[in-house]
């Protein structure tokens, strides 16, 4: 497996840029989470799937594959979302979104489940696309500035 230093170098991140890369990476992941929350709020994909025959079949298959771990996973996602929804600072958010606290909690749980399952994809996407594009632009601008400085010094 490739070391973290080599992976970051492959993304174009230099050691001096680690704090900035960390911020860019986390902003990218939180942006993805917010977008996924908006999609889950609007479309409720897992709840729609759960009421179909296919959804019930998938759920029973997961139960067969993972045994008692699957219901515990479901319960931990729901209880975590409920705890988050009960925080004093978060309680007004459902009203701002025009939702009931229960619907907000289910949206959070649905978002967390989808986000966690697809997390490797998001890390790759934010790392490859986000960081690479950000640093490509940053260093091309720095190179332009250096060229401008050398041109100004020559004249």
JSON list of C-alpha atoms in Angstrom, two decimals:
[
{"chain": "A", "resi": 1, "resn": "UNK", "atom": "CA", "xyz": [0.00, 0.00, 0.00]},
{"chain": "A", "resi": 2, "resn": "UNK", "atom": "CA", "xyz": [1.19, 3.46, -0.87]},
{"chain": "A", "resi": 3, "resn": "UNK", "atom": "CA", "xyz": [2.25, 5.74, 1.98]},
{"chain": "A", "resi": 4, "resn": "UNK", "atom": "CA", "xyz": [0.18, 8.81, 2.78]},
{"chain": "A", "resi": 5, "resn": "UNK", "atom": "CA", "xyz": [3.09, 11.06, 1.82]},
{"chain": "A", "resi": 6, "resn": "UNK", "atom": "CA", "xyz": [3.32, 9.50, -1.65]},
{"chain": "A", "resi": 7, "resn": "UNK", "atom": "CA", "xyz": [-0.45, 9.70, -2.12]},
{"chain": "A", "resi": 8, "resn": "UNK", "atom": "CA", "xyz": [-0.46, 13.38, -1.23]},
{"chain": "A", "resi": 9, "resn": "UNK", "atom": "CA", "xyz": [2.45, 14.00, -3.58]},
{"chain": "A", "resi": 10, "resn": "UNK", "atom": "CA", "xyz": [0.53, 12.20, -6.30]},
{"chain": "A", "resi": 11, "resn": "UNK", "atom": "CA", "xyz": [-2.37, 14.61, -5.69]},
{"chain": "A", "resi": 12, "resn": "UNK", "atom": "CA", "xyz": [0.09, 17.48, -6.04]},
{"chain": "A", "resi": 13, "resn": "UNK", "atom": "CA", "xyz": [0.13, 18.43, -2.34]},
{"chain": "A", "resi": 14, "resn": "UNK", "atom": "CA", "xyz": [3.49, 19.61, -1.04]},
{"chain": "A", "resi": 15, "resn": "UNK", "atom": "CA", "xyz": [4.37, 19.21, 2.67]},
{"chain": "A", "resi": 16, "resn": "UNK", "atom": "CA", "xyz": [4.10, 22.97, 3.30]},
{"chain": "A", "resi": 17, "resn": "UNK", "atom": "CA", "xyz": [0.55, 22.87, 1.92]},
{"chain": "A", "resi": 18, "resn": "UNK", "atom": "CA", "xyz": [-0.80, 20.21, 4.31]},
{"chain": "A", "resi": 19, "resn": "UNK", "atom": "CA", "xyz": [-2.89, 22.56, 6.49]},
{"chain": "A", "resi": 20, "resn": "UNK", "atom": "CA", "xyz": [-4.44, 24.14, 3.41]},
{"chain": "A", "resi": 21, "resn": "UNK", "atom": "CA", "xyz": [-4.99, 20.72, 1.80]},
{"chain": "A", "resi": 22, "resn": "UNK", "atom": "CA", "xyz": [-6.66, 19.48, 4.99]},
{"chain": "A", "resi": 23, "resn": "UNK", "atom": "CA", "xyz": [-9.06, 22.42, 4.99]},
{"chain": "A", "resi": 24, "resn": "UNK", "atom": "CA", "xyz": [-9.84, 22.08, 1.27]},
{"chain": "A", "resi": 25, "resn": "UNK", "atom": "CA", "xyz": [-10.39, 18.33, 1.64]},
{"chain": "A", "resi": 26, "resn": "UNK", "atom": "CA", "xyz": [-12.73, 18.71, 4.63]},
{"chain": "A", "resi": 27, "resn": "UNK", "atom": "CA", "xyz": [-14.68, 21.54, 3.02]},
{"chain": "A", "resi": 28, "resn": "UNK", "atom": "CA", "xyz": [-15.11, 19.27, 0.00]},
{"chain": "A", "resi": 29, "resn": "UNK", "atom": "CA", "xyz": [-16.39, 16.38, 2.11]},
{"chain": "A", "resi": 30, "resn": "UNK", "atom": "CA", "xyz": [-18.79, 18.61, 4.07]},
{"chain": "A", "resi": 31, "resn": "UNK", "atom": "CA", "xyz": [-20.05, 20.08, 0.81]},
{"chain": "A", "resi": 32, "resn": "UNK", "atom": "CA", "xyz": [-20.73, 16.57, -0.44]},
{"chain": "A", "resi": 33, "resn": "UNK", "atom": "CA", "xyz": [-22.52, 15.74, 2.83]},
{"chain": "A", "resi": 34, "resn": "UNK", "atom": "CA", "xyz": [-24.66, 18.88, 2.58]},
{"chain": "A", "resi": 35, "resn": "UNK", "atom": "CA", "xyz": [-25.54, 18.11, -1.03]},
{"chain": "A", "resi": 36, "resn": "UNK", "atom": "CA", "xyz": [-26.39, 14.54, -0.13]},
{"chain": "A", "resi": 37, "resn": "UNK", "atom": "CA", "xyz": [-28.55, 15.80, 2.76]},
{"chain": "A", "resi": 38, "resn": "UNK", "atom": "CA", "xyz": [-30.44, 18.06, 0.34]},
{"chain": "A", "resi": 39, "resn": "UNK", "atom": "CA", "xyz": [-31.00, 15.14, -2.05]},
{"chain": "A", "resi": 40, "resn": "UNK", "atom": "CA", "xyz": [-32.13, 12.86, 0.79]},
{"chain": "A", "resi": 41, "resn": "UNK", "atom": "CA", "xyz": [-34.46, 15.55, 2.13]},
{"chain": "A", "resi": 42, "resn": "UNK", "atom": "CA", "xyz": [-36.04, 16.00, -1.27]},
{"chain": "A", "resi": 43, "resn": "UNK", "atom": "CA", "xyz": [-36.19, 12.42, -2.56]},
{"chain": "A", "resi": 44, "resn": "UNK", "atom": "CA", "xyz": [-36.00, 10.14, 0.55]},
{"chain": "A", "resi": 45, "resn": "UNK", "atom": "CA", "xyz": [-34.33, 7.36, -1.46]},
{"chain": "A", "resi": 46, "resn": "UNK", "atom": "CA", "xyz": [-33.92, 4.76, 1.30]},
{"chain": "A", "resi": 47, "resn": "UNK", "atom": "CA", "xyz": [-37.42, 5.25, 2.70]},
{"chain": "A", "resi": 48, "resn": "UNK", "atom": "CA", "xyz": [-38.88, 4.93, -0.79]},
{"chain": "A", "resi": 49, "resn": "UNK", "atom": "CA", "xyz": [-36.82, 1.82, -1.42]},
{"chain": "A", "resi": 50, "resn": "UNK", "atom": "CA", "xyz": [-37.77, 0.32, 1.96]},
{"chain": "A", "resi": 51, "resn": "UNK", "atom": "CA", "xyz": [-41.50, 0.17, 1.11]},
{"chain": "A", "resi": 52, "resn": "UNK", "atom": "CA", "xyz": [-40.96, -1.69, -2.17]},
{"chain": "A", "resi": 53, "resn": "UNK", "atom": "CA", "xyz": [-40.70, -5.44, -2.51]},
{"chain": "A", "resi": 54, "resn": "UNK", "atom": "CA", "xyz": [-37.10, -5.06, -3.69]},
{"chain": "A", "resi": 55, "resn": "UNK", "atom": "CA", "xyz": [-36.26, -3.03, -0.59]},
{"chain": "A", "resi": 56, "resn": "UNK", "atom": "CA", "xyz": [-37.73, -5.61, 1.75]},
{"chain": "A", "resi": 57, "resn": "UNK", "atom": "CA", "xyz": [-35.80, -8.34, -0.08]},
{"chain": "A", "resi": 58, "resn": "UNK", "atom": "CA", "xyz": [-32.55, -6.38, 0.19]},
{"chain": "A", "resi": 59, "resn": "UNK", "atom": "CA", "xyz": [-33.12, -5.73, 3.89]},
{"chain": "A", "resi": 60, "resn": "UNK", "atom": "CA", "xyz": [-33.81, -9.40, 4.63]},
{"chain": "A", "resi": 61, "resn": "UNK", "atom": "CA", "xyz": [-30.73, -10.37, 2.60]},
{"chain": "A", "resi": 62, "resn": "UNK", "atom": "CA", "xyz": [-28.59, -7.95, 4.62]},
{"chain": "A", "resi": 63, "resn": "UNK", "atom": "CA", "xyz": [-30.03, -9.48, 7.77]},
{"chain": "A", "resi": 64, "resn": "UNK", "atom": "CA", "xyz": [-29.03, -12.95, 6.53]},
{"chain": "A", "resi": 65, "resn": "UNK", "atom": "CA", "xyz": [-25.54, -11.82, 5.55]},
{"chain": "A", "resi": 66, "resn": "UNK", "atom": "CA", "xyz": [-24.71, -9.74, 8.59]},
{"chain": "A", "resi": 67, "resn": "UNK", "atom": "CA", "xyz": [-26.91, -11.36, 11.23]},
{"chain": "A", "resi": 68, "resn": "UNK", "atom": "CA", "xyz": [-27.52, -9.23, 14.30]},
{"chain": "A", "resi": 69, "resn": "UNK", "atom": "CA", "xyz": [-24.90, -6.69, 13.25]},
{"chain": "A", "resi": 70, "resn": "UNK", "atom": "CA", "xyz": [-27.22, -5.19, 10.63]},
{"chain": "A", "resi": 71, "resn": "UNK", "atom": "CA", "xyz": [-30.06, -4.26, 13.04]},
{"chain": "A", "resi": 72, "resn": "UNK", "atom": "CA", "xyz": [-27.44, -2.86, 15.44]},
{"chain": "A", "resi": 73, "resn": "UNK", "atom": "CA", "xyz": [-25.99, -0.79, 12.59]},
{"chain": "A", "resi": 74, "resn": "UNK", "atom": "CA", "xyz": [-29.47, 0.51, 11.73]},
{"chain": "A", "resi": 75, "resn": "UNK", "atom": "CA", "xyz": [-30.16, 1.32, 15.37]},
{"chain": "A", "resi": 76, "resn": "UNK", "atom": "CA", "xyz": [-26.82, 3.10, 15.83]},
{"chain": "A", "resi": 77, "resn": "UNK", "atom": "CA", "xyz": [-27.39, 5.26, 12.74]},
{"chain": "A", "resi": 78, "resn": "UNK", "atom": "CA", "xyz": [-30.90, 6.20, 13.92]},
{"chain": "A", "resi": 79, "resn": "UNK", "atom": "CA", "xyz": [-29.86, 6.87, 17.52]},
{"chain": "A", "resi": 80, "resn": "UNK", "atom": "CA", "xyz": [-26.86, 8.94, 16.39]},
{"chain": "A", "resi": 81, "resn": "UNK", "atom": "CA", "xyz": [-29.05, 11.03, 14.14]},
{"chain": "A", "resi": 82, "resn": "UNK", "atom": "CA", "xyz": [-31.61, 11.43, 16.91]},
{"chain": "A", "resi": 83, "resn": "UNK", "atom": "CA", "xyz": [-28.92, 12.53, 19.41]},
{"chain": "A", "resi": 84, "resn": "UNK", "atom": "CA", "xyz": [-27.61, 15.05, 16.87]},
{"chain": "A", "resi": 85, "resn": "UNK", "atom": "CA", "xyz": [-31.13, 16.30, 16.18]},
{"chain": "A", "resi": 86, "resn": "UNK", "atom": "CA", "xyz": [-31.68, 16.88, 19.92]},
{"chain": "A", "resi": 87, "resn": "UNK", "atom": "CA", "xyz": [-28.67, 19.16, 20.34]},
{"chain": "A", "resi": 88, "resn": "UNK", "atom": "CA", "xyz": [-29.75, 22.60, 21.47]},
{"chain": "A", "resi": 89, "resn": "UNK", "atom": "CA", "xyz": [-27.99, 24.30, 18.57]},
{"chain": "A", "resi": 90, "resn": "UNK", "atom": "CA", "xyz": [-29.53, 21.93, 15.98]},
{"chain": "A", "resi": 91, "resn": "UNK", "atom": "CA", "xyz": [-33.13, 21.98, 17.21]},
{"chain": "A", "resi": 92, "resn": "UNK", "atom": "CA", "xyz": [-34.16, 25.12, 15.25]},
{"chain": "A", "resi": 93, "resn": "UNK", "atom": "CA", "xyz": [-32.90, 23.70, 11.93]},
{"chain": "A", "resi": 94, "resn": "UNK", "atom": "CA", "xyz": [-35.98, 21.53, 11.20]},
{"chain": "A", "resi": 95, "resn": "UNK", "atom": "CA", "xyz": [-38.18, 24.62, 11.56]},
{"chain": "A", "resi": 96, "resn": "UNK", "atom": "CA", "xyz": [-35.96, 26.55, 9.12]},
{"chain": "A", "resi": 97, "resn": "UNK", "atom": "CA", "xyz": [-36.24, 23.67, 6.67]},
{"chain": "A", "resi": 98, "resn": "UNK", "atom": "CA", "xyz": [-40.00, 23.37, 7.17]},
{"chain": "A", "resi": 99, "resn": "UNK", "atom": "CA", "xyz": [-39.77, 19.84, 8.56]},
{"chain": "A", "resi": 100, "resn": "UNK", "atom": "CA", "xyz": [-40.84, 18.06, 11.65]},
{"chain": "A", "resi": 101, "resn": "UNK", "atom": "CA", "xyz": [-38.03, 17.04, 14.04]},
{"chain": "A", "resi": 102, "resn": "UNK", "atom": "CA", "xyz": [-38.79, 13.37, 13.27]},
{"chain": "A", "resi": 103, "resn": "UNK", "atom": "CA", "xyz": [-38.49, 13.88, 9.49]},
{"chain": "A", "resi": 104, "resn": "UNK", "atom": "CA", "xyz": [-35.27, 15.83, 10.03]},
{"chain": "A", "resi": 105, "resn": "UNK", "atom": "CA", "xyz": [-33.83, 13.00, 12.13]},
{"chain": "A", "resi": 106, "resn": "UNK", "atom": "CA", "xyz": [-34.78, 10.43, 9.49]},
{"chain": "A", "resi": 107, "resn": "UNK", "atom": "CA", "xyz": [-33.20, 12.59, 6.79]},
{"chain": "A", "resi": 108, "resn": "UNK", "atom": "CA", "xyz": [-30.01, 12.79, 8.84]},
{"chain": "A", "resi": 109, "resn": "UNK", "atom": "CA", "xyz": [-30.01, 9.02, 9.35]},
{"chain": "A", "resi": 110, "resn": "UNK", "atom": "CA", "xyz": [-30.61, 8.39, 5.66]},
{"chain": "A", "resi": 111, "resn": "UNK", "atom": "CA", "xyz": [-27.87, 10.82, 4.69]},
{"chain": "A", "resi": 112, "resn": "UNK", "atom": "CA", "xyz": [-25.43, 9.26, 7.17]},
{"chain": "A", "resi": 113, "resn": "UNK", "atom": "CA", "xyz": [-26.16, 5.74, 5.91]},
{"chain": "A", "resi": 114, "resn": "UNK", "atom": "CA", "xyz": [-25.71, 6.65, 2.25]},
{"chain": "A", "resi": 115, "resn": "UNK", "atom": "CA", "xyz": [-22.66, 8.82, 2.97]},
{"chain": "A", "resi": 116, "resn": "UNK", "atom": "CA", "xyz": [-20.93, 6.11, 5.01]},
{"chain": "A", "resi": 117, "resn": "UNK", "atom": "CA", "xyz": [-21.57, 3.41, 2.41]},
{"chain": "A", "resi": 118, "resn": "UNK", "atom": "CA", "xyz": [-20.31, 5.62, -0.41]},
{"chain": "A", "resi": 119, "resn": "UNK", "atom": "CA", "xyz": [-17.50, 7.27, 1.61]},
{"chain": "A", "resi": 120, "resn": "UNK", "atom": "CA", "xyz": [-14.60, 5.68, -0.34]},
{"chain": "A", "resi": 121, "resn": "UNK", "atom": "CA", "xyz": [-16.04, 7.13, -3.53]},
{"chain": "A", "resi": 122, "resn": "UNK", "atom": "CA", "xyz": [-16.36, 10.61, -2.00]},
{"chain": "A", "resi": 123, "resn": "UNK", "atom": "CA", "xyz": [-12.79, 10.50, -0.63]},
{"chain": "A", "resi": 124, "resn": "UNK", "atom": "CA", "xyz": [-11.49, 9.56, -4.06]},
{"chain": "A", "resi": 125, "resn": "UNK", "atom": "CA", "xyz": [-13.63, 12.18, -5.79]},
{"chain": "A", "resi": 126, "resn": "UNK", "atom": "CA", "xyz": [-12.72, 15.02, -3.43]},
{"chain": "A", "resi": 127, "resn": "UNK", "atom": "CA", "xyz": [-9.06, 13.94, -3.36]},
{"chain": "A", "resi": 128, "resn": "UNK", "atom": "CA", "xyz": [-8.56, 13.42, -7.04]},
{"chain": "A", "resi": 129, "resn": "UNK", "atom": "CA", "xyz": [-10.79, 16.11, -8.44]},
{"chain": "A", "resi": 130, "resn": "UNK", "atom": "CA", "xyz": [-10.99, 18.69, -5.68]},
{"chain": "A", "resi": 131, "resn": "UNK", "atom": "CA", "xyz": [-7.42, 18.78, -4.43]},
{"chain": "A", "resi": 132, "resn": "UNK", "atom": "CA", "xyz": [-5.87, 18.20, -7.82]},
{"chain": "A", "resi": 133, "resn": "UNK", "atom": "CA", "xyz": [-7.83, 21.01, -9.48]},
{"chain": "A", "resi": 134, "resn": "UNK", "atom": "CA", "xyz": [-7.31, 23.36, -6.54]},
{"chain": "A", "resi": 135, "resn": "UNK", "atom": "CA", "xyz": [-3.55, 22.89, -6.51]},
{"chain": "A", "resi": 136, "resn": "UNK", "atom": "CA", "xyz": [-3.26, 22.91, -10.28]},
{"chain": "A", "resi": 137, "resn": "UNK", "atom": "CA", "xyz": [-4.87, 26.36, -10.29]},
{"chain": "A", "resi": 138, "resn": "UNK", "atom": "CA", "xyz": [-2.90, 27.53, -7.25]},
{"chain": "A", "resi": 139, "resn": "UNK", "atom": "CA", "xyz": [0.48, 26.61, -8.67]},
{"chain": "A", "resi": 140, "resn": "UNK", "atom": "CA", "xyz": [-0.31, 27.82, -12.16]},
{"chain": "A", "resi": 141, "resn": "UNK", "atom": "CA", "xyz": [-1.23, 31.20, -10.63]},
{"chain": "A", "resi": 142, "resn": "UNK", "atom": "CA", "xyz": [1.98, 31.19, -8.57]},
{"chain": "A", "resi": 143, "resn": "UNK", "atom": "CA", "xyz": [3.99, 30.42, -11.70]},
{"chain": "A", "resi": 144, "resn": "UNK", "atom": "CA", "xyz": [2.27, 33.29, -13.50]},
{"chain": "A", "resi": 145, "resn": "UNK", "atom": "CA", "xyz": [3.07, 35.63, -10.60]},
{"chain": "A", "resi": 146, "resn": "UNK", "atom": "CA", "xyz": [6.73, 34.51, -10.63]},
{"chain": "A", "resi": 147, "resn": "UNK", "atom": "CA", "xyz": [6.90, 35.13, -14.37]},
{"chain": "A", "resi": 148, "resn": "UNK", "atom": "CA", "xyz": [5.39, 38.59, -13.88]},
{"chain": "A", "resi": 149, "resn": "UNK", "atom": "CA", "xyz": [7.98, 39.35, -11.20]},
{"chain": "A", "resi": 150, "resn": "UNK", "atom": "CA", "xyz": [10.86, 38.29, -13.42]},
{"chain": "A", "resi": 151, "resn": "UNK", "atom": "CA", "xyz": [9.46, 40.27, -16.36]},
{"chain": "A", "resi": 152, "resn": "UNK", "atom": "CA", "xyz": [9.08, 43.36, -14.16]},
{"chain": "A", "resi": 153, "resn": "UNK", "atom": "CA", "xyz": [12.66, 42.98, -12.89]},
{"chain": "A", "resi": 154, "resn": "UNK", "atom": "CA", "xyz": [14.02, 42.75, -16.44]},
{"chain": "A", "resi": 155, "resn": "UNK", "atom": "CA", "xyz": [12.40, 46.01, -17.55]}
]
